[in-house]
Tab-separated table of C-alpha atoms and ligand atoms in Angstrom:
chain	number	residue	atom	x	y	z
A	1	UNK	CA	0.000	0.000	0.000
A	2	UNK	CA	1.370	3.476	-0.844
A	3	UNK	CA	0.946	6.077	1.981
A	4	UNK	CA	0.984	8.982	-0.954
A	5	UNK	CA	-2.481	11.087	-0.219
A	6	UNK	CA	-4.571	11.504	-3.553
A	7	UNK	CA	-5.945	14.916	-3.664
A	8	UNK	CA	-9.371	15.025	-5.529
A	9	UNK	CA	-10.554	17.399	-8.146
A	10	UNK	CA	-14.012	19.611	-8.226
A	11	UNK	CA	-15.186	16.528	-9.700
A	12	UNK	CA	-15.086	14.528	-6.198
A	13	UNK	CA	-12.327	12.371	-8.595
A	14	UNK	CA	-8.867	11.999	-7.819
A	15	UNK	CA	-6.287	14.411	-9.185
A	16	UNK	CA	-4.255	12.675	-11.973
A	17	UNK	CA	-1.256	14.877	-11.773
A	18	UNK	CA	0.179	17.232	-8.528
A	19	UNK	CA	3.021	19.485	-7.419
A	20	UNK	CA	3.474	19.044	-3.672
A	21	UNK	CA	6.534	20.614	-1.955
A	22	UNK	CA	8.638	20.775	-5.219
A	23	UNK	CA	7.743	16.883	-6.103
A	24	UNK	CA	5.983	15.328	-8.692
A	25	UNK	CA	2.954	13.102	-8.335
A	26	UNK	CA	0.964	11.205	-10.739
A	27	UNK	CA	-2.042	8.944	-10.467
A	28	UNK	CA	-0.909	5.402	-11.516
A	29	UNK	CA	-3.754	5.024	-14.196
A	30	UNK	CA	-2.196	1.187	-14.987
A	31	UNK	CA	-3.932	0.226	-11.430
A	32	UNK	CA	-7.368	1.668	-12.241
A	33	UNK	CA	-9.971	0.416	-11.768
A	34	UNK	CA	-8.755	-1.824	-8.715
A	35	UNK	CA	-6.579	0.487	-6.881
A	36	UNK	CA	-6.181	3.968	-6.333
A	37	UNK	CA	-2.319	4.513	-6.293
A	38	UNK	CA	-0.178	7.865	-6.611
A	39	UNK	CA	3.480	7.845	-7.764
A	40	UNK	CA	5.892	10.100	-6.482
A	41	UNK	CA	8.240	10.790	-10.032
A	42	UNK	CA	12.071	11.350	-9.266
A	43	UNK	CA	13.981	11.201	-11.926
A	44	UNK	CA	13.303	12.303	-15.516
A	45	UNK	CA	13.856	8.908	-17.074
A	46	UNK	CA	11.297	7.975	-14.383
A	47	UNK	CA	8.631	10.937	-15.765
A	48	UNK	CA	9.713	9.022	-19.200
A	49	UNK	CA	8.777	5.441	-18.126
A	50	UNK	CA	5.271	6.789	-16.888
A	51	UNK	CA	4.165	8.276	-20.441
A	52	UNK	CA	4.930	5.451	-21.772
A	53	UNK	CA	3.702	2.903	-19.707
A	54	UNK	CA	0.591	4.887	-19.639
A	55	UNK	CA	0.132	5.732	-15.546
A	56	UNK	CA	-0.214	9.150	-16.867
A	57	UNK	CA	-1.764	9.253	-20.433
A	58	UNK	CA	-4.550	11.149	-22.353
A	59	UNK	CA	-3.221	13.970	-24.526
A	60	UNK	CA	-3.909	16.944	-21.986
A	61	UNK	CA	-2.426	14.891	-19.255
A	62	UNK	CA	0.969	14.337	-20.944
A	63	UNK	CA	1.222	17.744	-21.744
A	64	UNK	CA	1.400	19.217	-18.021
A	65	UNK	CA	3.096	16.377	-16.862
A	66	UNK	CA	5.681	17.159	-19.305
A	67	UNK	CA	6.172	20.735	-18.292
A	68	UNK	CA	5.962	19.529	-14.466
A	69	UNK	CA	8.445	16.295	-15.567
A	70	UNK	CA	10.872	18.624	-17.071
A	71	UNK	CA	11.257	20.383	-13.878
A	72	UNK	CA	11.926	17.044	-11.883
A	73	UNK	CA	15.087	16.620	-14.588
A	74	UNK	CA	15.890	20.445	-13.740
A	75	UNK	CA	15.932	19.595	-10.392
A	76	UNK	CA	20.004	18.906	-9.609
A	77	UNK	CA	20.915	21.461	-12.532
A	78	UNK	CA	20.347	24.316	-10.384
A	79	UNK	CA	23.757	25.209	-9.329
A	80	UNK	CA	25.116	25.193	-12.896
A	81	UNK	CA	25.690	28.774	-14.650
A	82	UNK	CA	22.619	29.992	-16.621
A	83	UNK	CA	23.885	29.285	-19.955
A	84	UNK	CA	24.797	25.662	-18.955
A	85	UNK	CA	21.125	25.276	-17.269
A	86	UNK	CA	19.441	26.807	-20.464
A	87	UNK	CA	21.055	23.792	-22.490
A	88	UNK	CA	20.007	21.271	-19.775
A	89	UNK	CA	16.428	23.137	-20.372
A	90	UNK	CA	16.168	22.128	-24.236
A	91	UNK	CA	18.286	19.021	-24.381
A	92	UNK	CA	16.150	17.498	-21.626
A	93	UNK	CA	12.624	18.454	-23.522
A	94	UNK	CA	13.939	17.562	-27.154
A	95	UNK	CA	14.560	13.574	-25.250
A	96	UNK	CA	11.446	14.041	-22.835
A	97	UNK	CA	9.061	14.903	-25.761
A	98	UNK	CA	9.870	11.401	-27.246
A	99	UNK	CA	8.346	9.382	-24.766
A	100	UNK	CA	5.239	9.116	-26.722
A	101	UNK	CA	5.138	10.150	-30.633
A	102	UNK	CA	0.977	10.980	-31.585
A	103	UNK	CA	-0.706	13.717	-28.924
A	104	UNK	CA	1.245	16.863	-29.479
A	105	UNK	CA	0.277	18.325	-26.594
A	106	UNK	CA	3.323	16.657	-24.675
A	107	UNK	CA	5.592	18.413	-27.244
A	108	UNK	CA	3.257	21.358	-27.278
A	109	UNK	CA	3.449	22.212	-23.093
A	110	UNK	CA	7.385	21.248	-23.411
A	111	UNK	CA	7.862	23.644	-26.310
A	112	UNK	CA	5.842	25.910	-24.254
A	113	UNK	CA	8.597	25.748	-21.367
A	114	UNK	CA	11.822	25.921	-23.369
A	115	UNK	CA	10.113	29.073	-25.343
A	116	UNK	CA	8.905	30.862	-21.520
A	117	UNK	CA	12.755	30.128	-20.178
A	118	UNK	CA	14.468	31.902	-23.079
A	119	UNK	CA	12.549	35.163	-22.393
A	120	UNK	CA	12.994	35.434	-18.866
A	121	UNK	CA	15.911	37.392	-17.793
A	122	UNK	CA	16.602	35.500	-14.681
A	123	UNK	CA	20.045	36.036	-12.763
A	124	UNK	CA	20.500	32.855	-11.708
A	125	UNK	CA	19.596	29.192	-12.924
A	126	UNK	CA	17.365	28.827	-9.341
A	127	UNK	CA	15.499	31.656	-9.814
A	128	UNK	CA	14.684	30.882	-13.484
A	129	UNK	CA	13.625	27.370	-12.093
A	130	UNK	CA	11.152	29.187	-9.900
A	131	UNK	CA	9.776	30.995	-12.848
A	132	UNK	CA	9.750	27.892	-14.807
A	133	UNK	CA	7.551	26.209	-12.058
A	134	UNK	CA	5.224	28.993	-12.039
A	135	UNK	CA	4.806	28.649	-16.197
A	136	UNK	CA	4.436	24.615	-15.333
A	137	UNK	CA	1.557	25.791	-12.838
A	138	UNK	CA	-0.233	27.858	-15.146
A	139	UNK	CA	-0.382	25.130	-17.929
A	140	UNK	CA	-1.680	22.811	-15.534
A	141	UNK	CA	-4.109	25.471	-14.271
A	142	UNK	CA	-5.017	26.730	-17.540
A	143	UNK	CA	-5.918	23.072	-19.082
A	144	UNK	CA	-8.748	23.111	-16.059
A	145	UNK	CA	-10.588	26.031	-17.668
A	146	UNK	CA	-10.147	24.835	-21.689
A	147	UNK	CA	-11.244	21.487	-20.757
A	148	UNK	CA	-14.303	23.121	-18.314
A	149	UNK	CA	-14.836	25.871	-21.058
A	150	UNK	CA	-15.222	22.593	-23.866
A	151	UNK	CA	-18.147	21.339	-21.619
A	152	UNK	CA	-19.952	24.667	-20.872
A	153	UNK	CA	-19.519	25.252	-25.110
A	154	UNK	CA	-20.625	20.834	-25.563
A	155	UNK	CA	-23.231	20.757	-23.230
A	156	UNK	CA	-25.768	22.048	-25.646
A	157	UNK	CA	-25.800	19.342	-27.843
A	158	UNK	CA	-26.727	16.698	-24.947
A	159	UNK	CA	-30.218	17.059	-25.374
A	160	UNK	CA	-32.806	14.918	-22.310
A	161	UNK	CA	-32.674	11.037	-23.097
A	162	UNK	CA	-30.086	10.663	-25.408
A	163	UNK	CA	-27.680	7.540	-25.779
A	164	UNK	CA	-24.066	9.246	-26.082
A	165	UNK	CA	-21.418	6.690	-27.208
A	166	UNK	CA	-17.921	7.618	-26.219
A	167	UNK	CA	-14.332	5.435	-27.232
A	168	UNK	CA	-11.398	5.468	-24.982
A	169	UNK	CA	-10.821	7.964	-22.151
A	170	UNK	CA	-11.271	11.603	-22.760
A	171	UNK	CA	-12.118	12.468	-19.385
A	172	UNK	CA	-10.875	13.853	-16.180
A	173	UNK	CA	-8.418	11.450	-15.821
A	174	UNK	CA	-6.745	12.039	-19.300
A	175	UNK	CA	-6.609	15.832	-18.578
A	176	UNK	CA	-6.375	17.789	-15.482
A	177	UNK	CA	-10.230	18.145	-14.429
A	178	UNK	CA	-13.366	18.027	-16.494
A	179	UNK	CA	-12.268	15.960	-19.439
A	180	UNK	CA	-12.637	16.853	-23.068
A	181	UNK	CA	-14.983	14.270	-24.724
A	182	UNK	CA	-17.159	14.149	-20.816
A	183	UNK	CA	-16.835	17.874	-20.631
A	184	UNK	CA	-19.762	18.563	-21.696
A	185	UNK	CA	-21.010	14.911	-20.172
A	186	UNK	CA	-19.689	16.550	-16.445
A	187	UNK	CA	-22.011	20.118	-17.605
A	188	UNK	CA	-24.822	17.863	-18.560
A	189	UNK	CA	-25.334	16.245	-15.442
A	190	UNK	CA	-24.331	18.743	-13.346
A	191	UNK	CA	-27.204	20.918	-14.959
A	192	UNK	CA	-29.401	17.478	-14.327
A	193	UNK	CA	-30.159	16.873	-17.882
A	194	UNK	CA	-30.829	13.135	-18.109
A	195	UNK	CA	-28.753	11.286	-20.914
A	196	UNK	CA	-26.761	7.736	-21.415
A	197	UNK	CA	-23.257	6.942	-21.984
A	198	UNK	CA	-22.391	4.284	-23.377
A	199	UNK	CA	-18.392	3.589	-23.075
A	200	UNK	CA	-16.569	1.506	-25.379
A	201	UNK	CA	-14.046	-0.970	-23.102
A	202	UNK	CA	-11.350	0.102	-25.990
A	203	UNK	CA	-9.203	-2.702	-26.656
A	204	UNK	CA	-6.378	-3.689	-26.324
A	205	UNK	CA	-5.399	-1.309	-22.965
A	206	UNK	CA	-9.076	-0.708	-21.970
A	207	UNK	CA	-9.352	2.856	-21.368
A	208	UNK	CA	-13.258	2.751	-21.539
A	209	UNK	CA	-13.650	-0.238	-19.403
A	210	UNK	CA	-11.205	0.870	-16.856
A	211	UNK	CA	-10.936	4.268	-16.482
A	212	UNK	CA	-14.343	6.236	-18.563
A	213	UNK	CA	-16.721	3.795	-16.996
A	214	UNK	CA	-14.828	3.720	-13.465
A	215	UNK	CA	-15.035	7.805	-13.503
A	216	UNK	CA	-18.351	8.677	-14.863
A	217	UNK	CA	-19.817	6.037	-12.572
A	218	UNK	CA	-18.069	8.073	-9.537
A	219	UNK	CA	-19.396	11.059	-10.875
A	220	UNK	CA	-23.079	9.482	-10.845
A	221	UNK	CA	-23.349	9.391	-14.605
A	222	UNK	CA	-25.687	6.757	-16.274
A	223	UNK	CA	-23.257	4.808	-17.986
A	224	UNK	CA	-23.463	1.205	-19.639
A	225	UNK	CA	-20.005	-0.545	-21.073
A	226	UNK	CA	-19.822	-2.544	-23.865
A	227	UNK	CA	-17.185	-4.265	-26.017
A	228	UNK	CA	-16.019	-2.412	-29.120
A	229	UNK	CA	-17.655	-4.725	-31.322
A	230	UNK	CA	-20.986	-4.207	-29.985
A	231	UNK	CA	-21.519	-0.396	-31.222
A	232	UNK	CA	-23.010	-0.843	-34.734
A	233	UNK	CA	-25.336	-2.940	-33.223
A	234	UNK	CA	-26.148	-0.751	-30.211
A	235	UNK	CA	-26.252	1.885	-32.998
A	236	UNK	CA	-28.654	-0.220	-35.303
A	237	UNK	CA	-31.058	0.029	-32.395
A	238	UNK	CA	-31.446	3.254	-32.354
A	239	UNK	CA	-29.539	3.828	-29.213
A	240	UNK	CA	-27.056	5.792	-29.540
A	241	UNK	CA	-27.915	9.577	-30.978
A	242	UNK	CA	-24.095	11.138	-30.856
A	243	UNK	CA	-20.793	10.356	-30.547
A	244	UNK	CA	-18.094	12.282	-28.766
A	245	UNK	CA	-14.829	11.667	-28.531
A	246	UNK	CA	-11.586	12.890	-27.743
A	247	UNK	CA	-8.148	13.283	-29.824
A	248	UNK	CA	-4.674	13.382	-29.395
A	249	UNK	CA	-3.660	15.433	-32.119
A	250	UNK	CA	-6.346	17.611	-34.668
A	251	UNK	CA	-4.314	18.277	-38.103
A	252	UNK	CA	-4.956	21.852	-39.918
A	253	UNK	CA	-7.827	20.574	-42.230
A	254	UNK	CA	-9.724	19.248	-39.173
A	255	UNK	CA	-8.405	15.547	-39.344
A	256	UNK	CA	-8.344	13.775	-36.070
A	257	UNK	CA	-5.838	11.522	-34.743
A	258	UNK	CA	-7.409	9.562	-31.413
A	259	UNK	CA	-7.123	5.941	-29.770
A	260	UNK	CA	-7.115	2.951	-32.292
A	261	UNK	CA	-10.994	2.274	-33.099
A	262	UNK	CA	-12.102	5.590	-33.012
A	263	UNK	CA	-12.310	5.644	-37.113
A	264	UNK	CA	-14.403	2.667	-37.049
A	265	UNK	CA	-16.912	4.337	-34.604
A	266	UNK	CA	-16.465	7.402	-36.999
A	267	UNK	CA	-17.591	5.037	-40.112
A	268	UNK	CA	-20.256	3.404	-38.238
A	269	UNK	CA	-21.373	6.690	-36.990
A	270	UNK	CA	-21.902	8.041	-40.793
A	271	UNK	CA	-23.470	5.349	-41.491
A	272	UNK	CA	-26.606	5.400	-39.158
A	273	UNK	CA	-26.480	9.043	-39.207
A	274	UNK	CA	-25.337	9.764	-35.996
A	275	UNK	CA	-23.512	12.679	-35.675
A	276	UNK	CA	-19.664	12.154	-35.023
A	277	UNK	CA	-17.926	15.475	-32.299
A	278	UNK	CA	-14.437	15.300	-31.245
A	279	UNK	CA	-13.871	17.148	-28.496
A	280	UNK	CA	-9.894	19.310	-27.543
A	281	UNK	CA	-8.218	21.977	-26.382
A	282	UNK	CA	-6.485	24.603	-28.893
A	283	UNK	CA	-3.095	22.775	-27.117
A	284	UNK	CA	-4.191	19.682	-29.328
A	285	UNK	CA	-4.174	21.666	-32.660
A	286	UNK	CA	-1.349	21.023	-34.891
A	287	UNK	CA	-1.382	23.786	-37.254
A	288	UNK	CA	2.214	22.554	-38.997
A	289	UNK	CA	0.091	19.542	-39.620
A	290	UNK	CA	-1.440	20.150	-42.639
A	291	UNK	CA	-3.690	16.469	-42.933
A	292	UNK	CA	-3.881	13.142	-40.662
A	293	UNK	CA	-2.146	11.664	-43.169
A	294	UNK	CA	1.591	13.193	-41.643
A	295	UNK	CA	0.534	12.337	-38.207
A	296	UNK	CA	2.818	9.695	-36.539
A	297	UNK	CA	1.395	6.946	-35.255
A	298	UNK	CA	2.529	5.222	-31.852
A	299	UNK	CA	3.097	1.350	-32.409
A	300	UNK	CA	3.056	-0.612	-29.005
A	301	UNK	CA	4.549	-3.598	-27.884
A	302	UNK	CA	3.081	-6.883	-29.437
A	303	UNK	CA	2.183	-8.327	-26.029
A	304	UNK	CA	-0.577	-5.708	-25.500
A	305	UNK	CA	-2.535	-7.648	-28.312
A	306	UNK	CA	-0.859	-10.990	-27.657
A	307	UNK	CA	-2.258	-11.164	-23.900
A	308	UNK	CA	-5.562	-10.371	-21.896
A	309	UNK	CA	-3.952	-8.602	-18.372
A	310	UNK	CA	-1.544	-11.098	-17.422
A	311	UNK	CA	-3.032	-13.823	-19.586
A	312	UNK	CA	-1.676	-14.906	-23.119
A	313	UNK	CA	-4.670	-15.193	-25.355
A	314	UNK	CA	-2.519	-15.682	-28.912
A	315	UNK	CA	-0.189	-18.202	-30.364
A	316	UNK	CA	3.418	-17.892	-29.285
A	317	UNK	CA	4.967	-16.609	-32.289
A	318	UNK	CA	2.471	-14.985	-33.979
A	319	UNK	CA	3.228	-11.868	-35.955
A	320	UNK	CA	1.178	-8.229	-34.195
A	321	UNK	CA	0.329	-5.011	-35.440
A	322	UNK	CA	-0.161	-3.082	-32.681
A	323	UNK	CA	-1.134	0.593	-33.640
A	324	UNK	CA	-2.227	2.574	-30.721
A	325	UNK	CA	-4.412	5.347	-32.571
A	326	UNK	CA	-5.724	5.948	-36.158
A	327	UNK	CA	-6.626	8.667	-37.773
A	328	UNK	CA	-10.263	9.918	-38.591
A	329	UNK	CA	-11.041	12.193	-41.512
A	330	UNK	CA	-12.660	15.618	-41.240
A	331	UNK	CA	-15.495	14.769	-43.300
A	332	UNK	CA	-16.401	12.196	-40.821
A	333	UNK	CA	-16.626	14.549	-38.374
A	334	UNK	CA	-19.266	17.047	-37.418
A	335	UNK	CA	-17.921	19.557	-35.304
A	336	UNK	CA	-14.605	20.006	-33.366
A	337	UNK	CA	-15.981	21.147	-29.672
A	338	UNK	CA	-13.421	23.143	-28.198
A	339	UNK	CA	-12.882	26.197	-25.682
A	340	UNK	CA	-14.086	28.888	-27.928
A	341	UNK	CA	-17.184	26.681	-29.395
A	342	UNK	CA	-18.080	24.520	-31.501
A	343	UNK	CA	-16.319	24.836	-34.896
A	344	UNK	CA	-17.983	22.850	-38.347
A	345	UNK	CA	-16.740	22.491	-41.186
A	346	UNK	CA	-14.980	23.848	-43.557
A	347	UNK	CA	-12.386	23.214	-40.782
A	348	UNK	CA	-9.171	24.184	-42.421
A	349	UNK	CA	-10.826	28.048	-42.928
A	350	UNK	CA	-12.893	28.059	-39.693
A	351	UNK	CA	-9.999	26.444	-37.293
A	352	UNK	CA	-7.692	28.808	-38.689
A	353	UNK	CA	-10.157	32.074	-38.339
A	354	UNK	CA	-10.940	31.295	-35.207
A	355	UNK	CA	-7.236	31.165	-33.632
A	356	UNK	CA	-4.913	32.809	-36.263
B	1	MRU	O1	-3.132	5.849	-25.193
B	1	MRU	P1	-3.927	6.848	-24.416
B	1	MRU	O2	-4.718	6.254	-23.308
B	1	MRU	O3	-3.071	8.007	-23.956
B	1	MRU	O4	-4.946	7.434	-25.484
B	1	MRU	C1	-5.791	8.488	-25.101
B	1	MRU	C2	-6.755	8.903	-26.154
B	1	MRU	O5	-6.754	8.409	-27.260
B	1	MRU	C3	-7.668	10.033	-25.799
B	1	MRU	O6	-8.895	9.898	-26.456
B	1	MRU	C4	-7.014	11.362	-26.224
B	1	MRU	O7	-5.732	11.467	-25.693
B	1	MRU	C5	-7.817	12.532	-25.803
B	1	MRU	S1	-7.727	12.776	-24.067
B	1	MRU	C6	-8.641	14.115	-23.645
């Protein structure tokens, strides 16, 4: 048993990522649902190991704990002179940002950090460390208010009754509070508009089973799981009126990269006529992107597919693709919810008007 407190969001769930007397913490999310375990992180290779073992994951999520991991590598470099520090500062993000290859928000709140410590004019490597930890702060306190600002701007398409399929985890535990694709889920509820959810278990890792199912029934949110193969059929019943999902990284032209699966639901989605959102924060846009095509996408070790949990359920020997995410097209898609509203298509034109 760890003796590490959790803290616990406004959502009555527990913080996935804190700062607590100049130390890193992270939720384990690999123990979820069964145990509710924090990780004190003390090393940078240690932040590293986390992302990509997924005890911290969900594109939000890796993004402040890379600004807050960075600082843990900083950590013993504050004696050196400022222009040795300042090359500690980028050579640690450039390897830090290659834990994990698809969201671009990890490389997005690391570029952020490198960018904020060129244009301080600190004296001294520990003072710029202190400024550094305040810019790590407001990243993490700033993704509370996109992801809370996605719901208030979602809510209004969660109309009384609806069946709302969801795929993967997009929610509080993937960013820092309300979620992106349960934003507007969290909003819903809170302003006690009745709706389903109906969570996809998401193989092989089993985001939906473990972790959406696990936090929206916390929360006190109707929610029903099912296998991934059951969702045309669910659909085919007339159960399921919209889809919302997260992504990890949203190309120029609107295309959305999210957890493997997520273009099947997109396809199945089109054809019943359900409408298909994808919910993010600006910190998930990729304007150098210009289509889903460039994206790169995160292969994972074989025995994810290859075994159950613990369990082998394959052939020994057998050849694995294991692609963690795939890549939906715009045209699939019916709106992008986000912080500022809901943007539809023509995405490339509106995505760019709205945050050139
Ligand atoms: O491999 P994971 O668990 O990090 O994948 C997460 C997803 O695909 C999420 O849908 C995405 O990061 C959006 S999180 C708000």
């Amino acid at each position: 048993m760890s003796d590490i407190q959790i803290p616990k969001n406004s959502l009555n769930l527990p913080e996935t990522i804190w700062w607590e007397n100049g130390e890193l913490f992270l939720l384990d999310q690999t123990q979820l649902p069964l145990a509710i375990i924090g990780e004190r992180q003390e090393t940078l290779e240690q932040v590293s190991d986390s992302i990509k073992a997924l005890k911290v994951r969900g594109a939000p999520a890796i993004g402040v704990a890379g600004a807050y991991g960075l600082l843990v590598g900083l950590k013993n470099d504050q004696d050196l002179s400022l222009g040795k520090f300042m090359s500690q500062v980028e050579a640690k993000a450039a390897w830090l940002g290659e834990a994990r290859p698809t969201a671009v928000n990890l490389k997005w709140g690391l570029k952020r950090m490198v960018a904020f410590a060129k244009e301080q004019s600190a004296t001294t490597s520990q003072e710029l460390y202190g400024l550094m930890l305040e810019e790590a702060i407001r990243i993490h306190k700033e993704d509370r208010e996109l992801c809370r600002m996605i719901g208030v701007h979602g809510a209004e398409l969660i109309q009384p009754g609806q069946g709302i399929l969801t795929h993967c985890n997009a929610g509080s535990l993937a960013t820092s509070e309300y979620g992106t694709a349960t934003s507007p889920m969290y909003v819903a509820h809170k302003n006690q508009v009745p709706f389903r959810v109906y969570a996809d278990e998401t193989r092989p890792l089993l985001q939906g089973a473990r972790l959406t199912s696990w936090e929206l029934q916390q929360a006190g949110i109707d929610v029903t799981l099912i296998t991934d193969n059951m969702a045309a059929h669910l659909m085919s019943q007339g159960l399921i009126d919209i889809v919302i999902v997260g992504t990890d990284r949203t190309a120029a032209n609107g295309d959305v990269a999210n957890k493997i699966g997520t273009l099947g639901v997109a396809i199945l989605a089109k054809h019943f006529g359900i409408p298909f959102y994808v919910a993010l924060p600006y910190s998930t846009i990729d304007f150098d992107m210009p289509h889903g095509s460039g994206i790169p996408i995160e292969e994972r070790d074989p025995i994810e597919v290859t075994h159950f949990g613990e369990r082998r359920t394959a052939p020994e020997g057998i050849q694995v693709r294991s692609p963690a995410f795939d890549v939906t097209p715009n045209e699939l898609v019916a709106g992008l919810i986000t912080e500022r509203g809901i943007i539809r298509p023509p995405f490339k034109e509106n995505l760019l008007s709205e945050y050139a």
